[in-house]
Amino acid sequence: MDRTTRLTARRTEPAGPVRAPGTPPTPPPRLGPRPGPAVYGPSTRRGALHARAAQVLEGNWTGTSTVPSHSLYPHQWSWDSAFIAIGLRHLSPLRAQTELETLLDAQWADGRIPHIVFNPSVPLDAYFPSPDFWRSSTAGRAAGAPRTVQTSGIVQPPVHALAAWLVHRADPGLSRARGFLPRVYPRLAAWHRYLLHRRDLGGGGLVSVVHPWEQGMDNSPAWDAPLSRITPAPARAFRRADLDHGAPEDRPTDLDYGRYVRLAADYRAGGYADGEGGFAVEDPAFNALLIASEHALARIARELGATGTARHARAQRLTTALVDRLWDPAEGMFFCRDLRGGAGESGALHVEQRSRRSGALSSERRSRNGTPPTDRRSRNGALPTDRHPGSSALPTEHRSQSGALSAEQRSPSGALVPERCVSGLVPLLLPTLPRDIAAALVRTLSGPHFGLGDATRLVPSYDLLGEAFDPHRYWRGPAWFNIGWLLERGLRTHRELPAADALREALLETADTSDFAEYVDPYTGEACGVQGFSWTAALTLDLLHNPPRPPAHPRKPNKGESLTKRGVSPADTGTFDRNDKGEDRG
């Protein structure tokens, strides 16, 4: 059997040995020749895509985990591993379990799951910030950092319980034989407990991030105003290894990077204690993923013999808090809340861009088809210094004209940041989101600011009409596959099936033509960042294994009608948990 056929063969693996918590995982066998039917014929186009995706994951496997990219990201990343496990479960449920177990073995005693677990065999100068910057085993001692493995001190979005549940469902027999859920459940519960107890810095029930890297969308324009208050570390204090592998015009600026370094160094100096830093932001995507994972933990609890009722109730309370604190009905999306900001510090765009009448740049700054003119869509795409978002704030009287900045939203706990970032659409994945809010998110997703299905085929990471938009610069416009995957699931959850099917097809086609790029130009699909990126390959596999299903309600919607208005209960649709025939597993 050749290697392509081996990689595309679906199989059930034997149960591995049960190990005690804290002991190193036994590396699962590499994918080898075993009997079993091929999932897709390698001669078909989608079968070939499946094989290529499997080869990316095989090439990035280290023996106990999967790196995002051997060149640019040579260690284990937290939310990457969760997305990787979701796709890897279709090739090797055992390896998917090991992916999560390796990450959880680096968990701190206070419950946090660090955003990087460092591979000691990788040279220190291959990535910055490296282990000698974070000094986790010494600076993190009071917070319970592990002594036997080096990690960073910050976190990333909590996708892990959702991933664990889906990995279990891929092969429940193997999972039960290995005691997978009984071993990971206490760690996942501790992780959520850390976020809910230590990171509710605004007192409103939501979790805050204390560094832009924690939210995952590192260079988002939503951070420009909060970061503008941070004094950057001097350039001589760090060396950017990322510029050795990525185009400088696609990466964060040196100024922004200096601020990232300053925040991380100050957090380290404080022993990684929460609540004292100059950056604290409630982010809608981070909290939405926590809510989705609370629902997943409830399902895990039921699998283990408990009711899960308290976790479902907690998820609903978090959903209510998300709406109360971050939803703007006038703008039809969620916004970040800057807890250290106030009435004079919003980083708001000019009222011309925030106007609800036009919601667009003036005609002389747009081309006829609504896309930015050529000079704004060039590869270097950098804005002149005097136009850099966050360099100055508009007067309060200008900002008050935006629905996102009403007085009650600016006081007493910070201010909403009126930047339309894709983070504000991710809550669409929540099954119990109120119908009117889900419908509004769908309208915003397809409207002029994100243009899905019209100006763009994949969802841009930032407002197409925003001052900071750049289709190639990291998280300031490019489309990312993990976000597209989340929104495809959200559309499907709320029965927006034609839009979900179109997005699914666009994701698969772009993964194919971009060679599994890290991210892409949302207009053209041109590959950006590195290729052979692990979560792109993994989520491609998941989409291939979950083909579209016929709609539950065959009547086609009237023109402009949202399916969420037709009496379909989002809670009845299931979330992220379909079998290979596309059916809900409940």
XYZ file of C-alpha atoms in Angstrom:
586
model
C 0.000 0.000 0.000
C 1.506 3.361 -0.980
C 1.786 6.280 1.436
C -1.128 8.253 -0.002
C -3.482 5.301 0.423
C -2.188 4.689 3.952
C -2.853 8.304 4.943
C -6.393 8.273 3.605
C -7.394 4.934 5.093
C -9.794 5.176 7.994
C -9.175 2.763 10.821
C -9.977 2.028 14.432
C -6.839 1.983 16.555
C -6.269 -0.355 19.436
C -6.626 1.081 22.877
C -3.399 2.505 24.219
C -2.301 2.015 27.811
C -4.022 4.105 30.446
C -1.501 6.438 32.069
C -1.628 8.305 35.343
C -2.011 12.100 35.211
C 1.340 13.857 34.950
C 3.174 11.004 33.246
C 4.428 11.603 29.708
C 2.122 10.278 26.996
C 3.239 7.261 25.026
C 3.737 8.401 21.434
C 1.095 6.754 19.271
C 2.273 4.883 16.218
C 2.757 6.886 13.066
C 0.101 6.261 10.484
C 1.089 3.018 8.838
C -0.402 0.333 6.628
C -3.414 -1.238 8.254
C -6.492 -2.807 6.751
C -9.518 -0.583 6.398
C -11.672 1.001 3.731
C -10.507 4.225 2.137
C -12.622 7.193 3.130
C -12.116 8.888 -0.219
C -10.787 7.417 -3.418
C -7.377 8.992 -4.083
C -8.274 9.422 -7.737
C -11.028 11.913 -6.928
C -10.297 15.611 -6.515
C -11.565 15.744 -2.929
C -9.821 12.488 -2.158
C -6.559 14.035 -3.264
C -7.257 17.070 -1.070
C -7.880 14.721 1.861
C -4.567 12.969 1.241
C -2.638 16.224 0.982
C -4.190 17.500 4.223
C -3.231 14.263 5.956
C 0.323 14.624 4.686
C 0.569 18.141 6.155
C -0.390 16.797 9.579
C 1.991 13.877 9.207
C 4.826 16.220 8.290
C 4.167 18.529 11.233
C 3.850 15.716 13.801
C 6.675 15.615 16.373
C 5.852 12.326 18.094
C 3.606 13.722 20.849
C 2.083 16.858 19.286
C 1.761 18.811 16.045
C 3.552 22.063 15.307
C 1.622 24.695 13.321
C 4.644 25.060 11.017
C 8.202 23.785 11.429
C 9.643 27.050 10.146
C 7.633 29.870 11.696
C 5.991 28.109 14.667
C 8.239 25.206 15.771
C 6.576 24.517 19.155
C 3.115 23.461 20.363
C 0.460 26.182 20.426
C -2.621 25.906 22.608
C -5.627 26.717 20.416
C -3.807 25.374 17.352
C -3.631 21.971 19.024
C -7.351 22.071 19.790
C -8.231 22.760 16.136
C -5.638 20.222 14.983
C -7.162 17.537 17.218
C -10.611 18.244 15.753
C -9.323 17.363 12.284
C -6.817 14.725 13.361
C -9.583 12.648 14.953
C -10.669 11.621 11.447
C -7.229 10.116 10.730
C -6.180 8.837 14.141
C -8.378 9.255 17.218
C -5.482 8.023 19.348
C -3.159 10.691 18.004
C -5.849 13.334 18.481
C -6.185 12.300 22.122
C -2.410 12.443 22.539
C -2.338 15.942 21.029
C -4.616 17.227 23.783
C -2.991 15.156 26.532
C 0.446 16.558 25.711
C -0.880 20.094 25.964
C -2.709 19.410 29.236
C 0.434 17.898 30.743
C 1.892 21.431 30.645
C -1.029 22.954 32.578
C -0.161 25.176 35.524
C -1.395 24.445 39.052
C -3.645 27.525 38.980
C -5.476 25.955 36.037
C -4.166 27.990 33.125
C -3.219 26.232 29.918
C -0.222 28.110 28.502
C -0.333 29.345 24.954
C 3.018 27.739 24.026
C 4.609 24.497 25.195
C 8.243 24.665 24.163
C 10.120 21.812 22.524
C 13.543 21.665 24.229
C 15.181 20.328 21.074
C 14.406 23.546 19.157
C 17.199 26.171 19.336
C 16.387 29.227 21.425
C 16.912 31.593 18.518
C 14.389 29.776 16.312
C 11.451 31.576 17.896
C 10.928 34.679 19.998
C 9.800 35.024 22.738
C 11.719 31.889 23.626
C 11.697 29.926 26.921
C 14.455 32.101 28.386
C 12.190 35.124 27.966
C 9.143 33.641 29.727
C 11.140 31.879 32.513
C 8.012 29.964 33.418
C 9.566 27.584 35.944
C 10.934 30.479 38.008
C 8.763 33.546 37.336
C 5.649 31.360 37.294
C 6.470 29.384 40.413
C 3.843 31.096 42.575
C 1.188 30.351 39.960
C 2.198 26.703 39.807
C 4.067 26.539 36.507
C 5.426 23.039 35.836
C 9.098 22.494 36.554
C 9.752 19.799 33.977
C 8.573 21.622 30.866
C 9.042 25.215 29.697
C 5.982 27.190 28.639
C 4.833 30.724 28.066
C 2.888 32.463 30.831
C -0.153 33.670 28.899
C -3.108 31.705 27.506
C -5.143 31.337 24.321
C -8.869 30.866 23.548
C -10.472 27.931 25.386
C -11.422 25.616 22.499
C -10.082 22.578 24.338
C -13.213 21.086 25.926
C -15.008 21.329 22.604
C -12.090 19.552 20.945
C -11.988 16.873 23.668
C -15.679 16.108 23.222
C -15.383 15.823 19.449
C -12.279 13.641 19.750
C -14.167 11.347 22.127
C -17.087 11.100 19.715
C -14.749 10.068 16.886
C -14.119 6.714 18.610
C -16.030 6.373 21.908
C -14.808 2.797 22.397
C -11.159 3.781 22.232
C -11.796 6.834 24.398
C -13.517 4.779 27.099
C -10.907 2.041 27.007
C -8.132 4.588 27.563
C -10.057 6.563 30.175
C -9.590 9.666 28.037
C -12.511 11.766 29.328
C -12.080 10.881 33.044
C -8.469 12.056 32.799
C -8.982 15.267 30.844
C -12.249 16.410 32.454
C -10.729 17.593 35.788
C -8.038 19.505 33.917
C -10.517 21.157 31.597
C -12.736 22.050 34.556
C -9.724 23.628 36.304
C -8.925 25.582 33.137
C -12.429 27.034 32.988
C -12.352 27.728 36.715
C -9.141 29.722 36.293
C -10.693 31.840 33.536
C -13.970 32.446 35.339
C -12.439 33.209 38.752
C -9.123 34.894 37.924
C -9.963 36.679 34.698
C -13.303 38.372 35.423
C -11.447 41.668 35.651
C -14.452 43.787 34.745
C -16.759 42.256 37.340
C -19.478 41.621 34.765
C -19.079 37.867 34.427
C -16.954 37.807 31.276
C -13.335 36.732 30.890
C -10.641 39.289 30.027
C -7.455 38.811 28.051
C -4.347 40.545 29.375
C -2.277 40.398 26.191
C -3.247 40.539 22.483
C -1.581 37.168 21.909
C -4.065 35.566 24.309
C -7.050 36.286 22.121
C -5.343 34.646 19.153
C -5.954 37.497 16.694
C -2.623 39.007 17.587
C -2.521 42.106 15.406
C -6.209 43.029 15.313
C -7.071 46.739 14.999
C -9.199 46.218 18.121
C -5.945 46.331 20.086
C -4.677 49.632 18.659
C -6.345 51.870 21.249
C -5.617 49.656 24.300
C -2.005 49.213 23.149
C -1.505 52.940 22.539
C -1.186 53.398 26.326
C 1.668 50.851 26.557
C 5.254 52.089 26.368
C 7.023 49.786 23.893
C 10.138 47.854 24.818
C 13.204 49.229 23.035
C 14.002 47.532 19.737
C 17.377 46.361 21.086
C 15.562 44.327 23.757
C 14.350 41.670 21.323
C 15.032 40.051 17.977
C 12.060 39.170 15.791
C 12.590 35.637 14.516
C 9.226 35.825 12.707
C 10.718 38.158 10.092
C 13.108 35.367 9.045
C 10.136 33.389 7.720
C 7.424 35.922 6.880
C 7.258 39.063 4.772
C 7.735 42.112 7.057
C 4.860 43.927 5.335
C 2.519 41.086 6.346
C 3.584 40.981 9.992
C 2.962 43.298 12.969
C 5.028 46.491 12.992
C 8.110 46.853 15.214
C 6.176 49.404 17.286
C 3.363 46.944 17.981
C 5.843 44.161 18.673
C 7.641 46.351 21.177
C 4.350 46.802 23.020
C 3.670 43.058 22.975
C 7.096 42.462 24.508
C 6.586 45.140 27.166
C 3.236 43.668 28.241
C 4.657 40.154 28.460
C 7.742 41.301 30.387
C 5.622 43.227 32.888
C 3.310 40.221 33.348
C 6.353 38.020 33.978
C 7.806 40.530 36.445
C 4.567 40.355 38.420
C 4.794 36.578 38.732
C 2.023 36.126 36.152
C -0.556 37.430 38.600
C -3.748 38.683 36.965
C -5.450 42.031 37.227
C -2.608 44.528 37.562
C -1.492 45.128 33.969
C -2.272 48.015 31.668
C -4.092 45.830 29.122
C -7.396 44.134 29.941
C -10.005 43.524 27.247
C -13.222 41.506 27.185
C -13.292 39.902 23.755
C -16.446 38.408 22.188
C -14.730 35.512 20.388
C -12.713 34.408 23.431
C -15.860 34.396 25.572
C -17.962 32.715 22.884
C -15.458 29.872 22.675
C -15.551 29.548 26.470
C -19.345 29.285 26.294
C -19.182 26.642 23.545
C -16.667 24.710 25.635
C -18.895 24.967 28.722
C -21.639 23.276 26.705
C -19.083 20.643 25.671
C -18.019 20.126 29.311
C -21.683 19.560 30.152
C -21.799 16.794 27.553
C -18.590 15.294 28.919
C -20.060 15.417 32.432
C -23.138 13.515 31.219
C -20.909 10.931 29.554
C -19.197 10.475 32.936
C -22.487 10.033 34.797
C -23.272 13.559 36.013
C -26.139 15.726 34.799
C -24.218 18.617 33.279
C -27.073 20.931 34.254
C -24.908 23.402 36.175
C -22.551 23.803 33.233
C -25.351 24.420 30.768
C -26.730 27.011 33.189
C -23.309 28.654 33.476
C -23.040 28.745 29.682
C -26.390 30.486 29.504
C -25.360 33.044 32.144
C -22.212 33.751 30.152
C -24.286 34.164 26.986
C -26.474 36.701 28.772
C -23.414 38.591 30.014
C -21.917 38.539 26.522
C -25.026 40.187 25.118
C -25.365 42.652 27.986
C -21.757 43.846 27.860
C -20.555 43.478 24.283
C -23.576 43.528 21.931
C -24.394 46.671 19.950
C -27.844 46.355 18.338
C -27.350 49.454 16.206
C -24.224 47.995 14.617
C -25.483 44.403 14.464
C -22.404 42.815 16.017
C -20.349 42.389 19.178
C -17.439 44.643 20.137
C -14.462 44.321 22.467
C -14.625 46.142 25.792
C -11.427 47.918 26.851
C -11.499 47.789 30.645
C -8.613 50.234 30.981
C -10.165 52.723 28.573
C -12.694 55.448 29.238
C -14.617 58.260 27.655
C -11.522 59.792 26.073
C -9.828 56.625 24.853
C -11.755 54.584 22.340
C -9.568 54.526 19.284
C -12.744 55.177 17.311
C -12.746 55.604 13.597
C -13.900 58.878 12.113
C -17.673 59.354 12.227
C -17.695 59.142 8.419
C -16.680 55.477 8.747
C -18.952 54.779 11.697
C -22.081 56.359 10.226
C -25.021 53.979 10.260
C -26.447 55.792 7.246
C -23.568 54.844 4.957
C -21.439 52.407 6.959
C -18.757 52.980 4.361
C -15.825 55.104 3.371
C -16.580 58.154 1.267
C -16.934 57.527 -2.447
C -13.565 58.979 -3.343
C -11.897 56.394 -1.066
C -13.729 53.398 -2.559
C -13.699 51.821 -5.964
C -17.022 51.234 -7.724
C -17.360 47.660 -6.543
C -16.968 48.663 -2.908
C -13.450 47.325 -2.457
C -10.536 49.481 -1.349
C -8.554 51.076 -4.178
C -5.436 49.343 -5.457
C -2.955 51.236 -3.312
C -4.756 50.114 -0.138
C -4.756 46.498 -1.297
C -1.088 46.276 -2.196
C 1.142 43.833 -0.394
C 2.818 46.434 1.756
C -0.569 47.978 2.499
C 0.841 49.775 5.554
C -0.903 52.940 6.573
C 1.150 56.110 6.910
C 2.215 56.752 10.480
C -0.088 59.717 10.893
C -3.067 57.518 10.005
C -2.214 54.599 12.265
C -5.318 53.634 14.246
C -5.030 54.374 17.927
C -2.497 57.167 17.419
C -5.113 59.628 18.560
C -8.680 59.480 19.793
C -11.591 61.487 18.535
C -13.405 63.865 20.875
C -16.235 62.381 22.874
C -18.844 64.349 20.986
C -17.779 62.677 17.743
C -17.705 59.203 19.198
C -21.100 59.559 20.803
C -22.677 59.566 17.349
C -21.909 55.865 17.038
C -24.293 53.299 18.457
C -21.258 51.419 19.737
C -20.336 54.174 22.174
C -23.456 55.154 24.066
C -22.821 56.643 27.499
C -24.019 53.625 29.413
C -21.600 51.410 27.476
C -18.642 53.642 28.309
C -19.275 53.688 32.022
C -18.393 52.544 34.571
C -16.223 49.635 33.394
C -14.261 50.739 30.381
C -15.476 51.399 26.852
C -16.400 49.410 23.800
C -13.776 49.580 21.065
C -15.669 50.489 17.882
C -13.569 48.461 15.466
C -15.521 45.958 13.402
C -13.374 42.847 13.757
C -14.378 39.291 12.916
C -14.176 38.503 16.620
C -17.532 40.264 16.891
C -19.159 37.688 14.584
C -17.810 34.498 16.186
C -20.626 34.333 18.810
C -22.824 33.148 15.929
C -21.584 29.651 16.836
C -23.561 29.697 20.112
C -26.687 27.515 19.902
C -28.729 29.503 22.441
C -27.972 32.949 21.062
C -31.234 34.930 20.797
C -32.748 34.629 17.329
C -32.798 38.344 16.613
C -29.100 38.627 17.447
C -28.195 35.607 15.292
C -30.171 37.118 12.403
C -28.413 40.468 12.831
C -24.995 38.763 12.815
C -25.868 36.989 9.569
C -26.855 40.316 8.004
C -23.599 41.909 9.154
C -21.594 38.957 7.867
C -23.023 39.388 4.384
C -23.190 43.191 4.500
C -20.680 45.752 3.189
C -18.263 45.485 6.116
C -17.484 41.766 5.648
C -19.039 41.104 2.241
C -19.390 37.330 2.519
C -20.891 35.922 -0.661
C -20.614 39.259 -2.442
C -17.289 41.086 -2.237
C -15.504 38.171 -0.530
C -15.765 34.385 -0.541
C -14.003 33.964 2.806
C -14.614 36.091 5.878
C -12.078 38.904 6.329
C -10.630 39.342 9.790
C -11.435 43.056 9.783
C -13.895 45.562 8.350
C -13.421 45.863 4.571
C -14.211 49.569 4.872
C -12.091 50.213 7.953
C -9.184 52.622 8.024
C -6.754 49.894 9.090
C -7.896 47.292 6.551
C -5.078 45.495 4.759
C -5.867 42.205 2.986
C -2.410 40.744 3.725
C -1.315 42.119 7.094
C -1.660 39.749 10.021
C -5.258 39.826 11.388
C -5.934 43.261 9.839
C -7.937 41.933 6.913
C -6.838 38.459 5.742
C -9.181 35.485 6.018
C -8.268 32.685 8.428
C -9.467 29.111 8.130
C -10.199 28.496 11.804
C -12.494 31.531 11.903
C -14.171 30.448 8.669
C -14.712 27.007 10.179
C -16.298 28.474 13.305
C -18.601 30.722 11.272
C -19.573 27.864 8.944
C -20.646 25.927 12.023
C -22.469 28.970 13.346
C -24.392 29.448 10.102
C -25.303 25.774 10.099
C -26.332 25.850 13.759
C -28.771 28.670 13.044
C -30.046 26.962 9.882
C -28.553 29.420 7.430
C -27.785 26.405 5.265
C -27.203 27.980 1.822
C -24.703 30.428 3.316
C -23.048 27.632 5.327
C -22.744 25.425 2.241
C -21.235 28.256 0.191
C -18.709 29.071 2.914
C -17.797 25.401 3.284
C -17.154 25.117 -0.444
C -15.079 28.301 -0.461
C -12.974 27.065 2.464
C -12.247 23.760 0.759
C -11.405 25.327 -2.583
C -9.146 27.931 -1.029
C -7.357 25.386 1.159
C -6.696 23.426 -2.019
C -5.469 26.294 -4.195
C -3.434 27.967 -1.427
C -1.688 24.741 -0.400
C -3.151 24.979 3.136
C -1.958 28.521 3.729
C -1.853 30.077 7.178
C -4.197 32.824 5.957
C -5.279 34.305 2.616
C -6.340 37.489 0.882
C -10.124 37.519 1.398
C -10.752 38.821 -2.123
C -8.421 36.667 -4.190
C -7.568 33.700 -1.967
C -3.867 34.449 -2.467
C -1.768 32.574 0.075
C -0.196 34.600 2.888
C 2.051 33.579 5.770
C 3.361 30.016 5.654
C 1.934 27.138 3.653
C 1.317 23.629 4.904
C -0.275 25.143 8.022
C -1.612 22.550 10.433
C -4.979 23.935 11.468
C -5.851 24.713 7.849
C -5.164 21.091 6.935
C -6.951 19.743 10.023
C -10.111 21.788 9.536
C -10.133 20.895 5.848
C -10.295 17.271 6.940
C -13.164 18.039 9.294
C -15.142 19.766 6.546
C -14.514 16.857 4.190
C -15.794 14.407 6.805
C -18.908 16.454 7.473
C -20.639 16.953 4.124
C -23.698 19.212 3.949
C -26.988 17.643 4.926
C -30.391 18.326 3.392
C -32.171 21.196 5.153
C -34.601 20.187 7.864
C -37.143 22.643 6.448
C -37.325 22.202 2.677
C -39.159 25.467 2.007
C -36.779 27.993 0.527
C -36.643 31.329 2.340
C -38.099 34.362 0.693
C -35.608 36.824 -0.704
C -33.849 38.534 2.180
C -35.482 36.297 4.794
C -33.294 34.959 7.570
C -33.885 31.341 8.506
C -33.556 32.313 12.153
C -36.876 34.165 11.814
C -38.801 31.095 10.689
C -39.311 29.534 14.085
C -36.234 27.275 14.055
C -34.860 26.928 17.539
C -31.057 27.184 17.526
C -30.933 24.971 20.595
C -32.435 22.138 18.559
C -29.801 22.151 15.833
C -26.832 20.766 17.726
C -23.397 22.363 17.586
C -20.208 20.975 16.041
C -21.302 17.442 16.679
C -22.390 15.751 13.478
C -21.495 12.277 12.357
C -20.037 11.559 8.946
C -23.509 11.562 7.388
C -24.042 15.121 8.571
C -26.571 14.176 11.240
C -26.732 15.771 14.658
C -25.572 13.573 17.487
C -27.382 15.486 20.200
